[in-house]
Amino acid sequence: MSKRYNNVMEELVETLVTVQMLGPDFQVFCKCEKCRTDIIALSLNSLPNHYVTTEEGRQNVFERLNTKENLKWINKRIVSAIYLVGKYPNHEDQEK
């Protein structure tokens, strides 16, 4: 069964985290899937949900969220999550 709703903020955060993890500033931190999902979850916990039920609604919300000011605000929360997960990784064998 497919979902009938979608959190646009989740889509946006997943994309931004992936881009940041590929960047040169991320070399200090673990890039494993566990850390990636912890960063996404922690970021989403500090951001508002934006659920939609249609593709038109998704496009409208995405356009509203995808502004320079909003992306800066969202990225601040992602960076905070990256540093917190980097300082306290939630696994024993940290892969760098």
XYZ file of N, CA, C and O in Angstrom:
384
model
N 0.849 -1.177 0.000
C 0.000 0.000 0.000
C 0.896 1.242 0.000
O 1.821 1.356 0.789
N 0.642 2.165 -0.883
C 1.439 3.389 -0.925
C 0.834 4.447 0.000
O -0.356 4.417 0.302
N 1.701 5.357 0.435
C 1.240 6.425 1.326
C 0.339 7.382 0.556
O 0.546 7.641 -0.617
N -0.624 7.936 1.252
C -1.534 8.909 0.648
C -1.206 10.323 1.092
O -1.934 11.246 0.811
N -0.095 10.464 1.785
C 0.337 11.776 2.262
C 1.852 11.808 2.236
O 2.499 10.773 2.201
N 2.391 13.004 2.255
C 3.836 13.152 2.148
C 4.265 14.383 2.938
O 3.608 15.424 2.873
N 5.387 14.269 3.666
C 5.940 15.397 4.406
C 7.008 16.047 3.530
O 8.097 15.504 3.355
N 6.701 17.202 2.988
C 7.610 17.888 2.075
C 8.891 18.293 2.802
O 9.982 18.255 2.227
N 8.794 18.638 4.071
C 9.982 18.992 4.840
C 10.932 17.799 4.906
O 12.153 17.960 4.811
N 10.407 16.608 5.037
C 11.244 15.408 5.083
C 12.009 15.231 3.767
O 13.210 14.947 3.781
N 11.336 15.408 2.650
C 12.002 15.323 1.344
C 13.148 16.325 1.257
O 14.250 15.991 0.814
N 12.858 17.542 1.659
C 13.842 18.618 1.563
C 15.048 18.345 2.467
O 16.197 18.479 2.044
N 14.794 17.921 3.697
C 15.879 17.645 4.648
C 16.728 16.473 4.167
O 17.957 16.536 4.237
N 16.105 15.409 3.668
C 16.876 14.268 3.165
C 17.823 14.708 2.054
O 18.986 14.306 2.026
N 17.344 15.535 1.149
C 18.171 16.025 0.049
C 19.306 16.900 0.562
O 20.469 16.735 0.167
N 18.998 17.825 1.454
C 20.022 18.730 1.982
C 21.084 17.986 2.783
O 22.273 18.301 2.690
N 20.686 16.989 3.563
C 21.651 16.206 4.333
C 22.559 15.431 3.381
O 23.781 15.396 3.570
N 21.993 14.845 2.357
C 22.799 14.101 1.383
C 23.817 15.019 0.721
O 24.996 14.663 0.598
N 23.403 16.203 0.325
C 24.314 17.164 -0.306
C 25.422 17.569 0.661
O 26.601 17.606 0.294
N 25.052 17.849 1.918
C 26.060 18.257 2.894
C 27.045 17.126 3.189
O 28.240 17.368 3.377
N 26.570 15.895 3.221
C 27.453 14.762 3.505
C 28.444 14.521 2.367
O 29.501 13.942 2.586
N 28.110 14.944 1.179
C 29.016 14.793 0.036
C 30.040 15.919 -0.041
O 31.014 15.825 -0.770
N 29.806 16.994 0.718
C 30.679 18.160 0.670
C 32.004 17.945 1.372
O 32.164 17.043 2.203
N 32.981 18.795 1.072
C 34.329 18.664 1.652
C 34.374 18.950 3.154
O 35.257 18.462 3.841
N 33.424 19.714 3.678
C 33.413 20.041 5.109
C 32.972 18.871 5.970
O 33.056 18.927 7.189
N 32.493 17.811 5.357
C 31.933 16.683 6.108
C 32.956 15.583 6.362
O 32.642 14.558 6.907
N 34.199 15.771 6.019
C 35.213 14.731 6.137
C 35.465 14.290 7.573
O 35.885 13.165 7.806
N 35.200 15.140 8.523
C 35.487 14.834 9.922
C 34.477 13.832 10.484
O 34.762 13.123 11.420
N 33.300 13.771 9.908
C 32.206 13.001 10.485
C 32.007 11.663 9.794
O 32.386 11.465 8.648
N 31.379 10.765 10.508
C 31.027 9.452 9.976
C 29.970 9.617 8.883
O 29.056 10.424 9.009
N 30.096 8.850 7.815
C 29.149 8.943 6.706
C 28.298 7.688 6.573
O 27.703 7.446 5.536
N 28.230 6.885 7.632
C 27.443 5.653 7.555
C 25.944 5.973 7.518
O 25.505 7.072 7.861
N 25.163 4.982 7.095
C 23.710 5.163 6.951
C 23.051 5.446 8.295
O 22.106 6.223 8.376
N 23.546 4.839 9.374
C 22.972 5.069 10.711
C 23.133 6.538 11.113
O 22.186 7.165 11.576
N 24.327 7.088 10.918
C 24.545 8.500 11.259
C 23.705 9.403 10.353
O 23.145 10.392 10.803
N 23.616 9.046 9.059
C 22.820 9.844 8.114
C 21.355 9.896 8.565
O 20.755 10.965 8.622
N 20.787 8.744 8.910
C 19.386 8.735 9.324
C 19.197 9.418 10.680
O 18.164 10.058 10.901
N 20.178 9.304 11.575
C 20.089 10.023 12.853
C 20.107 11.532 12.626
O 19.367 12.275 13.281
N 20.933 11.999 11.701
C 20.999 13.430 11.385
C 19.662 13.900 10.813
O 19.144 14.949 11.210
N 19.094 13.113 9.914
C 17.803 13.477 9.315
C 16.717 13.525 10.384
O 15.957 14.495 10.467
N 16.649 12.494 11.226
C 15.614 12.442 12.264
C 15.751 13.592 13.256
O 14.761 14.241 13.612
N 16.970 13.845 13.694
C 17.202 14.926 14.646
C 16.846 16.279 14.029
O 16.224 17.128 14.681
N 17.205 16.469 12.781
C 16.856 17.716 12.079
C 15.347 17.868 11.986
O 14.800 18.945 12.273
N 14.652 16.806 11.582
C 13.201 16.874 11.429
C 12.491 17.133 12.754
O 11.440 17.781 12.785
N 13.072 16.663 13.854
C 12.467 16.910 15.166
C 12.500 18.384 15.545
O 11.725 18.825 16.391
N 13.387 19.154 14.926
C 13.481 20.580 15.248
C 12.833 21.464 14.179
O 12.946 22.683 14.245
N 12.174 20.845 13.214
C 11.543 21.589 12.120
C 10.052 21.260 12.046
O 9.639 20.161 12.428
N 9.242 22.181 11.530
C 7.803 21.906 11.410
C 7.509 20.939 10.265
O 8.214 20.915 9.257
N 6.471 20.128 10.446
C 6.015 19.222 9.382
C 5.235 20.013 8.340
O 4.602 21.020 8.659
N 5.271 19.539 7.121
C 4.500 20.141 6.030
C 3.925 19.001 5.195
O 4.449 18.683 4.125
N 2.838 18.377 5.702
C 2.224 17.250 5.024
C 1.283 17.718 3.924
O 0.582 18.723 4.071
N 1.290 16.970 2.832
C 0.398 17.235 1.694
C -0.170 15.904 1.220
O 0.363 14.839 1.533
N -1.245 15.991 0.436
C -1.878 14.775 -0.075
C -1.920 14.722 -1.596
O -2.345 13.719 -2.162
N -1.497 15.792 -2.251
C -1.508 15.815 -3.717
C -0.172 16.320 -4.242
O 0.579 16.983 -3.526
N 0.104 16.022 -5.496
C 1.324 16.508 -6.129
C 1.282 18.031 -6.254
O 2.304 18.698 -6.081
N 0.123 18.572 -6.530
C -0.013 20.033 -6.609
C 0.297 20.676 -5.259
O 1.009 21.683 -5.182
N -0.195 20.075 -4.191
C 0.108 20.569 -2.848
C 1.584 20.471 -2.542
O 2.176 21.371 -1.951
N 2.221 19.362 -2.965
C 3.652 19.192 -2.752
C 4.440 20.273 -3.471
O 5.364 20.859 -2.908
N 4.084 20.551 -4.696
C 4.774 21.589 -5.461
C 4.626 22.960 -4.797
O 5.590 23.719 -4.693
N 3.417 23.275 -4.346
C 3.172 24.570 -3.692
C 3.991 24.719 -2.413
O 4.622 25.754 -2.183
N 3.990 23.687 -1.578
C 4.730 23.744 -0.314
C 6.229 23.771 -0.593
O 6.972 24.524 0.041
N 6.684 22.964 -1.554
C 8.102 22.948 -1.890
C 8.572 24.330 -2.335
O 9.619 24.812 -1.906
N 7.794 24.993 -3.178
C 8.158 26.339 -3.636
C 8.203 27.326 -2.469
O 9.071 28.196 -2.425
N 7.290 27.177 -1.533
C 7.275 28.053 -0.355
C 8.480 27.806 0.541
O 9.043 28.745 1.107
N 8.880 26.549 0.688
C 10.008 26.205 1.560
C 11.354 26.446 0.890
O 12.339 26.713 1.562
N 11.410 26.337 -0.413
C 12.667 26.398 -1.143
C 13.054 27.842 -1.485
O 13.262 28.188 -2.642
N 13.165 28.656 -0.447
C 13.636 30.031 -0.622
C 14.988 30.158 0.084
O 15.312 29.348 0.963
N 15.749 31.156 -0.292
C 17.073 31.341 0.303
C 16.976 31.456 1.824
O 17.742 30.836 2.555
N 16.015 32.231 2.295
C 15.851 32.445 3.742
C 15.465 31.142 4.457
O 16.040 30.802 5.494
N 14.511 30.408 3.906
C 14.086 29.151 4.532
C 15.187 28.104 4.491
O 15.380 27.368 5.462
N 15.901 28.006 3.371
C 16.981 27.024 3.274
C 18.086 27.319 4.279
O 18.654 26.402 4.873
N 18.370 28.587 4.494
C 19.370 28.964 5.496
C 18.912 28.522 6.883
O 19.686 27.962 7.656
N 17.655 28.747 7.191
C 17.063 28.373 8.481
C 17.083 26.849 8.662
O 17.458 26.345 9.721
N 16.709 26.113 7.616
C 16.698 24.644 7.671
C 18.122 24.111 7.810
O 18.386 23.218 8.617
N 19.050 24.666 7.048
C 20.444 24.204 7.101
C 21.073 24.429 8.471
O 21.919 23.635 8.897
N 20.678 25.478 9.182
C 21.192 25.696 10.539
C 20.816 24.530 11.443
O 21.619 24.077 12.256
N 19.589 24.038 11.310
C 19.150 22.909 12.126
C 19.872 21.625 11.717
O 20.223 20.802 12.556
N 20.119 21.470 10.430
C 20.851 20.295 9.948
C 22.284 20.312 10.466
O 22.793 19.291 10.938
N 22.946 21.461 10.400
C 24.326 21.569 10.888
C 24.387 21.254 12.383
O 25.290 20.541 12.836
N 23.421 21.737 13.144
C 23.376 21.417 14.579
C 23.248 19.910 14.794
O 23.917 19.336 15.660
N 22.400 19.270 13.994
C 22.218 17.818 14.104
C 23.485 17.078 13.694
O 23.871 16.091 14.331
N 24.159 17.545 12.658
C 25.407 16.918 12.213
C 26.443 16.941 13.336
O 27.091 15.933 13.632
N 26.602 18.080 13.966
C 27.595 18.187 15.040
C 27.210 17.342 16.250
O 28.074 16.723 16.863
N 25.921 17.287 16.570
C 25.487 16.484 17.713
C 25.695 14.990 17.449
O 26.229 14.267 18.300
N 25.315 14.535 16.263
C 25.513 13.121 15.916
C 27.002 12.807 15.801
O 27.450 11.735 16.198
N 27.772 13.750 15.274
C 29.220 13.543 15.177
C 29.874 13.424 16.542
O 30.804 12.639 16.744
N 29.376 14.192 17.495
C 29.940 14.160 18.848
C 29.485 12.923 19.618
O 30.245 12.362 20.407
N 28.252 12.498 19.392
C 27.688 11.343 20.083
C 27.091 10.357 19.082
O 25.872 10.188 19.021
N 27.925 9.678 18.295
C 27.381 8.727 17.315
C 26.651 7.600 18.032
O 27.042 7.186 19.128
N 25.613 7.104 17.401
C 24.749 6.095 18.013
C 25.097 4.685 17.528
O 24.228 3.894 17.239
N 26.395 4.405 17.413
C 26.846 3.069 17.049
C 28.258 2.879 17.563
O 28.983 3.847 17.800
N 28.652 1.631 17.740
C 29.975 1.338 18.301
C 31.095 1.465 17.298
O 32.120 2.070 17.569
N 30.916 0.908 16.115
C 31.982 0.882 15.112
C 31.814 2.065 14.170
O 31.109 1.985 13.182
N 32.446 3.167 14.480
C 32.302 4.377 13.683
C 33.134 4.267 12.409
O 34.342 4.132 12.452
N 32.431 4.299 11.256
C 33.108 4.223 9.959
C 33.311 5.617 9.440
O 32.401 6.407 9.375
N 34.539 5.959 9.063
C 34.801 7.296 8.517
C 35.096 7.204 7.053
O 35.533 6.245 6.552
